[in-house]
Tab-separated table of C-alpha atoms in Angstrom:
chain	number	residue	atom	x	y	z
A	748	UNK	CA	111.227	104.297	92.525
A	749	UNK	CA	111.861	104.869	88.847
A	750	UNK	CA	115.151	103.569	89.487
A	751	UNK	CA	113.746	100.268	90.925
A	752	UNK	CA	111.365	99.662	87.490
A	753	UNK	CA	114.172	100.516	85.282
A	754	UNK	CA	116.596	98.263	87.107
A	755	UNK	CA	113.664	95.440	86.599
A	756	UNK	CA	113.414	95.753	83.028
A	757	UNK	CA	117.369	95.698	82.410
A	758	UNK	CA	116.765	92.525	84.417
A	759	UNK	CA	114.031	91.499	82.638
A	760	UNK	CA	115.605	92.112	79.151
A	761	UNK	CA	118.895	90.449	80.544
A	762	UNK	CA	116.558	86.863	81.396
A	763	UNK	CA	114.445	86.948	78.090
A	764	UNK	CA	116.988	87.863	75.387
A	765	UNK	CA	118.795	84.526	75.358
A	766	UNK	CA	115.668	82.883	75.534
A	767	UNK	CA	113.958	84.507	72.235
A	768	UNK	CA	117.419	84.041	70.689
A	769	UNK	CA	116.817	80.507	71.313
A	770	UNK	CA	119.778	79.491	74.131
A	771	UNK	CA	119.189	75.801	74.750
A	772	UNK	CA	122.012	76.343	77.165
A	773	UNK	CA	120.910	78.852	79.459
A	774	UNK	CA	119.164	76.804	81.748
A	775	UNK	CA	119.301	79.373	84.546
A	776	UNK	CA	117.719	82.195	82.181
A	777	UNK	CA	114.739	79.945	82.379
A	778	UNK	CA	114.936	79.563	86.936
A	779	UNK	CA	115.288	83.354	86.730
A	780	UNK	CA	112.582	83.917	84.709
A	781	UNK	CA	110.204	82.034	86.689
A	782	UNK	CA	111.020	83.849	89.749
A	783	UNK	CA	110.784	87.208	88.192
A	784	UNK	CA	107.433	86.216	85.947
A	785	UNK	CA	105.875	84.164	88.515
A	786	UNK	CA	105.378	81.030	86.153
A	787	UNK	CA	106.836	77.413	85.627
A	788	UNK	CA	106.116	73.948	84.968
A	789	UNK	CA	103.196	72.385	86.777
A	790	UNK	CA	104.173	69.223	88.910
A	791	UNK	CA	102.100	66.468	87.713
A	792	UNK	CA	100.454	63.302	90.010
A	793	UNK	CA	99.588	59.875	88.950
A	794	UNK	CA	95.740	60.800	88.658
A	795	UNK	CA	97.291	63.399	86.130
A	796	UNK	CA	98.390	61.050	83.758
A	797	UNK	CA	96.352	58.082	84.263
A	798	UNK	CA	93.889	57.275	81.275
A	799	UNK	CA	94.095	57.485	77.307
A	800	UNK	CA	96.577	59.107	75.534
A	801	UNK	CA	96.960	60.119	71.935
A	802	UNK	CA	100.282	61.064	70.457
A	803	UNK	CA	100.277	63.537	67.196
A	804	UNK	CA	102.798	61.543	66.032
A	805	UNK	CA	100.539	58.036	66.003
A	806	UNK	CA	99.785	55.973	68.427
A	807	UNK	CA	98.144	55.584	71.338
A	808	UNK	CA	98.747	54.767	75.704
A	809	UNK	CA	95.953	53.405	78.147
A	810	UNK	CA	98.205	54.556	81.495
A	811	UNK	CA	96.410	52.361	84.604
A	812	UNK	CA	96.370	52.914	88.510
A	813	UNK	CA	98.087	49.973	88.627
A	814	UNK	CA	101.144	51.183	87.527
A	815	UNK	CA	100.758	49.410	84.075
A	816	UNK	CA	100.221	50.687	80.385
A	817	UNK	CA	99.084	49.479	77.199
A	818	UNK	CA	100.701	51.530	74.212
A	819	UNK	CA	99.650	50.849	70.483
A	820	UNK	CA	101.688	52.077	67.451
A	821	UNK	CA	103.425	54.841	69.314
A	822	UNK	CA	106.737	55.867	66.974
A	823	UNK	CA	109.677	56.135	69.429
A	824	UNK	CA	112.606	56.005	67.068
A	825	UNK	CA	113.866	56.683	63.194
A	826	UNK	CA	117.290	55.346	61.546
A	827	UNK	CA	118.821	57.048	59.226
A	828	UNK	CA	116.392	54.979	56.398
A	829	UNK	CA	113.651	57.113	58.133
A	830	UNK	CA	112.780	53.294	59.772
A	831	UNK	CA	110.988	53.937	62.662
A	832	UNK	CA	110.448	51.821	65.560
A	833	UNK	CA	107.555	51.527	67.417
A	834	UNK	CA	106.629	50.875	71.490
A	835	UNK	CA	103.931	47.852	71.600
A	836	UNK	CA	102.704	45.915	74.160
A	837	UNK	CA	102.280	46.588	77.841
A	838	UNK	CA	104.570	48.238	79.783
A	839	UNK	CA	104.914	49.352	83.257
A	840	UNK	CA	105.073	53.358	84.537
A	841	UNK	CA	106.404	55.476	86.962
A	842	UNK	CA	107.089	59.646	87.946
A	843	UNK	CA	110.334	60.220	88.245
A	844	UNK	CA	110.851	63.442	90.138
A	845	UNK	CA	112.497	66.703	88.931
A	846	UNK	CA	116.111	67.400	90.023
A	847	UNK	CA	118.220	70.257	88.910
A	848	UNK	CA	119.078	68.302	85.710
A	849	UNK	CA	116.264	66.899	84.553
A	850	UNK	CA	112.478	67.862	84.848
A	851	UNK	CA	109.995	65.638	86.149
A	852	UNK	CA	108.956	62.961	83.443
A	853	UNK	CA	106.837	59.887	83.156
A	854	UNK	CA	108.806	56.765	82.260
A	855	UNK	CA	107.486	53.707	80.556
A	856	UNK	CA	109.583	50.617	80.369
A	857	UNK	CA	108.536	47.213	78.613
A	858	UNK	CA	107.678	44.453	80.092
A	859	UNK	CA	109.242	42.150	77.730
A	860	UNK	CA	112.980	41.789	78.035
A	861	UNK	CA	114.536	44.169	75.512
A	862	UNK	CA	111.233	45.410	74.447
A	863	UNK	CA	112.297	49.332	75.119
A	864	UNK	CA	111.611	52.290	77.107
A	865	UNK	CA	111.159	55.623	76.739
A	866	UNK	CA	109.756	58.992	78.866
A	867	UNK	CA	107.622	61.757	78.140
A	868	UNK	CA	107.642	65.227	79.859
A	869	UNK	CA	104.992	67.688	80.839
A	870	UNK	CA	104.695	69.983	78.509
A	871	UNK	CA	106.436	73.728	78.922
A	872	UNK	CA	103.404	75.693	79.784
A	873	UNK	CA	103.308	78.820	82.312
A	874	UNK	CA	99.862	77.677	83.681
A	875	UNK	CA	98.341	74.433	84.201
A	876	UNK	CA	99.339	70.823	83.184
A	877	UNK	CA	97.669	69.756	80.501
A	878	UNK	CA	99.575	67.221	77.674
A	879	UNK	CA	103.083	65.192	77.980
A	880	UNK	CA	105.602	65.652	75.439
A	881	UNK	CA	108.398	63.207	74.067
A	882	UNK	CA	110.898	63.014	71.445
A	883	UNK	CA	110.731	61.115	68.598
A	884	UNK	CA	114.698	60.321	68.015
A	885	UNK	CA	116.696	59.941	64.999
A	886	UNK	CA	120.060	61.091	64.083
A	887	UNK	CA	119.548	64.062	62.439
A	888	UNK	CA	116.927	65.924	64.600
A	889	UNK	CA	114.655	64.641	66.832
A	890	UNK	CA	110.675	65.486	66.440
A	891	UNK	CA	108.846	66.827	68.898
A	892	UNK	CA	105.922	64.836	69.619
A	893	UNK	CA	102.569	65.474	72.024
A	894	UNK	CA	100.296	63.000	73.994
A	895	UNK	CA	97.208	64.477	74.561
A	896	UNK	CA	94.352	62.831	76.750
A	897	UNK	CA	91.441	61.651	75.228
């Protein structure tokens, strides 16, 4: 038996190590952690993400049933002039499932020919859904931004 807890925490240290050293790359560090921990992402649904959003990086989205979205002053790129450029206008959404590359992620693409697109992601939690994060994108390094509902 002691055998069996000691063997789990060699395991455990061997899953969590790269993580706090901050691995980017060990993507099955973080599969193996949520089998031995018991936690991952939340799926999300459309009533999830339907309603007002607020990003903490300006701007705002009004997601609709409809499959439509109004989004206001929401920063989405910055050139190397620190420029940014910024999603306006209506735009339609969808989920686009998880796969082994990629987690599950809301996309929004204009309406307007050329008018842009970009995704956000639920938020790395261990318990329940609660905001959608996306990337502000530049060339240095991108900023983490955070769409919360209203």
């Amino acid at each position: 038996m002691a055998l069996q807890a000691r063997a789990r925490r060699i395991a455990a240290a061997l899953v969590i190590l790269p993580l706090l050293l901050g691995c980017g790359c060990c993507e099955g560090a973080g599969v193996a952690a949520d089998s031995v921990f018991g936690g991952s992402r939340k799926p999300f649904t459309e009533q999830d993400v339907i309603g007002d959003w607020s990003s903490d990086c300006d701007g705002t989205i009004s997601i609709r049933a409809d499959g439509t979205a109004t989004v206001k002053g929401l920063p989405t790129s910055e050139d190397t002039n620190d420029v940014r450029t910024y999603a306006d206008g209506e735009f339609t959404w969808k989920i686009a499932a998880a796969d082994k590359n990629h987690d599950q992620e809301v996309q929004f693409v204009s309406k307007v020919k050329g008018g842009g697109e970009f995704e956000a992601h639920a938020e790395r939690t261990w318990g329940d859904f609660e905001d959608l994060e996306y990337y502000l994108t530049r060339p240095s390094d991108p900023i983490y931004c955070v769409l919360s509902k209203q």
